[in-house]
Coordinates of C-alpha atoms in Angstrom, one line a residue:
M1 CA 0.0 0.0 0.0
L2 CA 2.8 2.4 0.9
K3 CA 4.3 1.7 -2.5
W4 CA 1.2 2.8 -4.2
V5 CA 0.9 6.1 -2.2
T6 CA 4.5 6.8 -3.0
G7 CA 4.1 6.1 -6.6
L8 CA 1.0 8.3 -6.8
V9 CA 2.8 11.2 -5.2
A10 CA 5.7 10.9 -7.5
L11 CA 3.4 11.0 -10.5
V12 CA 1.6 14.0 -9.2
L13 CA 4.8 15.9 -8.4
A14 CA 6.2 15.0 -11.9
G15 CA 3.1 16.4 -13.5
C16 CA 3.7 19.7 -11.8
T17 CA 6.9 20.4 -13.7
S18 CA 6.9 21.0 -17.4
P19 CA 9.7 21.1 -19.9
G20 CA 10.9 24.5 -21.0
N21 CA 13.5 27.3 -20.7
G22 CA 12.9 27.7 -16.9
D23 CA 11.8 31.2 -17.2
G24 CA 8.3 30.6 -15.8
A25 CA 5.1 28.9 -16.6
T26 CA 4.0 31.0 -19.5
G27 CA 6.8 30.1 -21.9
Q28 CA 6.7 33.4 -23.4
E29 CA 9.9 35.4 -24.2
S30 CA 10.5 38.6 -22.1
K31 CA 9.3 41.9 -23.5
P32 CA 12.2 43.8 -25.4
D33 CA 13.2 47.2 -24.3
G34 CA 10.8 49.9 -25.6
G35 CA 7.9 47.8 -25.9
T36 CA 4.3 48.5 -25.0
I37 CA 2.7 47.1 -21.9
V38 CA -0.9 46.1 -22.6
T39 CA -3.2 46.1 -19.7
P40 CA -5.8 43.2 -19.8
A41 CA -9.4 44.2 -20.3
A42 CA -10.4 43.0 -16.9
M43 CA -7.8 45.4 -15.4
R44 CA -8.9 48.5 -17.1
T45 CA -10.8 51.1 -15.5
E46 CA -13.7 51.8 -18.0
G47 CA -17.3 52.4 -17.3
K48 CA -20.6 53.8 -18.8
V49 CA -22.6 56.7 -17.5
V50 CA -26.0 55.2 -16.5
R51 CA -27.5 58.3 -14.9
T52 CA -26.9 62.1 -14.9
N53 CA -28.0 64.8 -12.7
E54 CA -27.1 68.3 -14.2
K55 CA -28.9 70.2 -11.4
L56 CA -26.7 68.6 -8.8
N57 CA -23.8 68.2 -11.1
F58 CA -23.1 64.5 -10.7
V59 CA -23.1 61.3 -12.8
V60 CA -23.5 57.6 -11.7
L61 CA -21.0 55.2 -13.5
D62 CA -21.4 51.5 -14.1
F63 CA -18.0 49.6 -14.3
G64 CA -19.5 46.1 -14.7
F65 CA -16.8 43.5 -13.9
K66 CA -14.0 45.8 -14.3
R67 CA -12.1 47.5 -11.5
L68 CA -13.8 50.5 -9.7
P69 CA -11.8 53.6 -9.6
R70 CA -10.6 55.3 -6.2
A71 CA -12.4 58.2 -4.7
G72 CA -10.7 61.4 -5.9
Q73 CA -9.6 59.8 -9.2
P74 CA -10.2 62.0 -12.4
L75 CA -11.8 60.3 -15.3
G76 CA -12.2 61.3 -18.9
I77 CA -15.6 61.2 -20.5
Y78 CA -15.8 60.0 -24.2
R79 CA -18.6 60.1 -26.7
L80 CA -17.8 58.2 -30.0
G81 CA -14.2 58.1 -29.1
K82 CA -13.8 61.8 -28.6
K83 CA -13.2 63.3 -25.1
I84 CA -16.2 65.6 -24.3
G85 CA -15.7 66.1 -20.5
Q86 CA -14.2 65.2 -17.2
V87 CA -15.4 63.8 -13.9
R88 CA -13.9 63.2 -10.4
V89 CA -15.0 60.1 -8.6
S90 CA -16.5 61.1 -5.3
G91 CA -18.3 57.8 -4.1
P92 CA -19.9 56.2 -2.7
A93 CA -19.3 52.9 -4.5
W94 CA -21.6 49.9 -4.4
E95 CA -21.4 46.7 -6.4
T96 CA -20.4 47.9 -9.8
Y97 CA -21.5 51.4 -9.5
T98 CA -19.9 54.7 -8.2
V99 CA -20.8 58.4 -8.3
A100 CA -18.6 61.2 -9.7
D101 CA -18.9 64.9 -9.7
I102 CA -18.8 66.6 -13.2
V103 CA -15.8 68.8 -13.5
E104 CA -16.4 69.9 -17.1
G105 CA -18.5 69.1 -20.2
E106 CA -22.0 68.1 -20.9
I107 CA -22.4 64.4 -20.1
W108 CA -25.1 62.1 -21.5
V109 CA -26.3 58.6 -20.5
G110 CA -24.3 56.1 -22.5
D111 CA -21.0 58.1 -22.5
E112 CA -17.8 56.1 -21.7
A113 CA -15.7 57.0 -18.6
R114 CA -11.9 56.1 -18.9
L115 CA -8.7 57.0 -17.0
K116 CA -7.1 60.1 -18.3

């Protein structure tokens, strides 16, 4: 019985290692100098304007499954790829939503919010 357990453990440990150049599990070459770092979509801070209140000068932003911005962080507001305004996150944040104060621009529901 002990031989079976020892053999099973040896097989499991052997399966944890993979042939390669030893630079990590990804097997990708390192980035050359001067390259561009691409942030994965899940790590980007991009949201949509879901509600506006021009009288009180704030918007509600929905970030879906993406990372929520911190309080005080400025965001650019874009419509059809063109920057049309700016907001500053004021909070509160709940689930996928946060509130931001309008700094400049006329912001509509459906506009995109991105880091500057």
